[in-house]
Tab-separated table of C-alpha atoms in Angstrom:
chain	number	residue	atom	x	y	z
A	8	MET	CA	52.168	95.384	92.323
A	9	GLU	CA	52.535	97.269	95.586
A	10	GLY	CA	55.531	95.203	96.731
A	11	SER	CA	57.403	95.829	93.493
A	12	ILE	CA	57.006	99.599	93.868
A	13	VAL	CA	58.390	99.433	97.402
A	14	GLN	CA	61.291	97.285	96.216
A	15	MET	CA	61.992	99.717	93.372
A	16	GLY	CA	62.104	102.589	95.868
A	17	ALA	CA	64.543	100.639	98.024
A	18	TYR	CA	66.827	100.086	95.036
A	19	ILE	CA	66.712	103.773	94.115
A	20	GLY	CA	67.539	104.734	97.707
A	21	ALA	CA	70.451	102.306	97.802
A	22	GLY	CA	71.790	103.736	94.545
A	23	LEU	CA	71.586	107.283	95.869
A	24	ALA	CA	73.412	106.243	99.056
A	25	CYS	CA	76.166	104.665	96.955
A	26	MET	CA	76.519	107.896	94.979
A	27	GLY	CA	76.993	109.785	98.245
A	28	MET	CA	79.673	107.355	99.351
A	29	GLY	CA	81.413	107.756	95.993
A	30	GLY	CA	81.385	111.522	96.446
A	31	ALA	CA	82.999	111.129	99.849
A	32	ALA	CA	85.709	108.948	98.341
A	33	VAL	CA	86.433	111.631	95.748
A	34	GLY	CA	86.580	114.231	98.529
A	35	VAL	CA	89.066	112.206	100.561
A	36	GLY	CA	91.184	111.734	97.453
A	37	ASN	CA	91.190	115.471	96.786
A	38	VAL	CA	92.164	116.316	100.360
A	39	ALA	CA	94.990	113.782	100.460
A	40	GLY	CA	96.214	114.627	96.959
A	41	ASN	CA	96.336	118.351	97.622
A	42	PHE	CA	98.162	117.763	100.899
A	43	LEU	CA	100.723	115.571	99.168
A	44	SER	CA	101.169	118.144	96.417
A	45	GLY	CA	101.759	120.904	98.952
A	46	ALA	CA	104.057	118.745	101.056
A	47	LEU	CA	106.231	118.009	98.050
A	48	ARG	CA	106.437	121.721	97.224
A	49	ASN	CA	107.287	122.790	100.778
A	50	PRO	CA	108.405	119.850	102.936
A	51	SER	CA	109.186	121.998	105.980
A	52	ALA	CA	105.544	123.104	106.303
A	53	ALA	CA	104.094	119.597	105.912
A	54	ALA	CA	104.606	118.607	109.545
A	55	GLY	CA	102.462	121.487	110.777
A	56	GLN	CA	99.605	120.660	108.436
A	57	THR	CA	99.018	117.002	109.276
A	58	ALA	CA	96.329	117.868	111.839
A	59	THR	CA	94.508	119.882	109.180
A	60	LEU	CA	94.827	116.915	106.820
A	61	PHE	CA	93.189	114.548	109.294
A	62	ILE	CA	90.398	117.033	110.061
A	63	GLY	CA	89.671	117.420	106.345
A	64	ILE	CA	89.617	113.663	105.830
A	65	ALA	CA	87.322	113.240	108.840
A	66	PHE	CA	84.840	115.797	107.502
A	67	ALA	CA	84.818	114.208	104.053
A	68	GLU	CA	84.273	110.745	105.533
A	69	ALA	CA	81.535	112.061	107.835
A	70	LEU	CA	79.602	113.331	104.831
A	71	GLY	CA	79.846	109.882	103.283
A	72	ILE	CA	78.616	108.237	106.471
A	73	PHE	CA	75.721	110.701	106.741
A	74	SER	CA	74.698	109.981	103.146
A	75	PHE	CA	74.303	106.317	103.987
């Protein structure tokens, strides 16, 4: 009985970690999509914002890594 409770807790923890990784994937998609939308509206400003894009993607991915 005790081993099954521990195993159930491990499965719940793994599911919660997967939800955190899914949230990070949604965050990266939002960052990249909004950058692409802005770059298509104003192509001359896109070159100056690529560093901000990579910083935003890095922060979103870091949250996913920390959730795991």
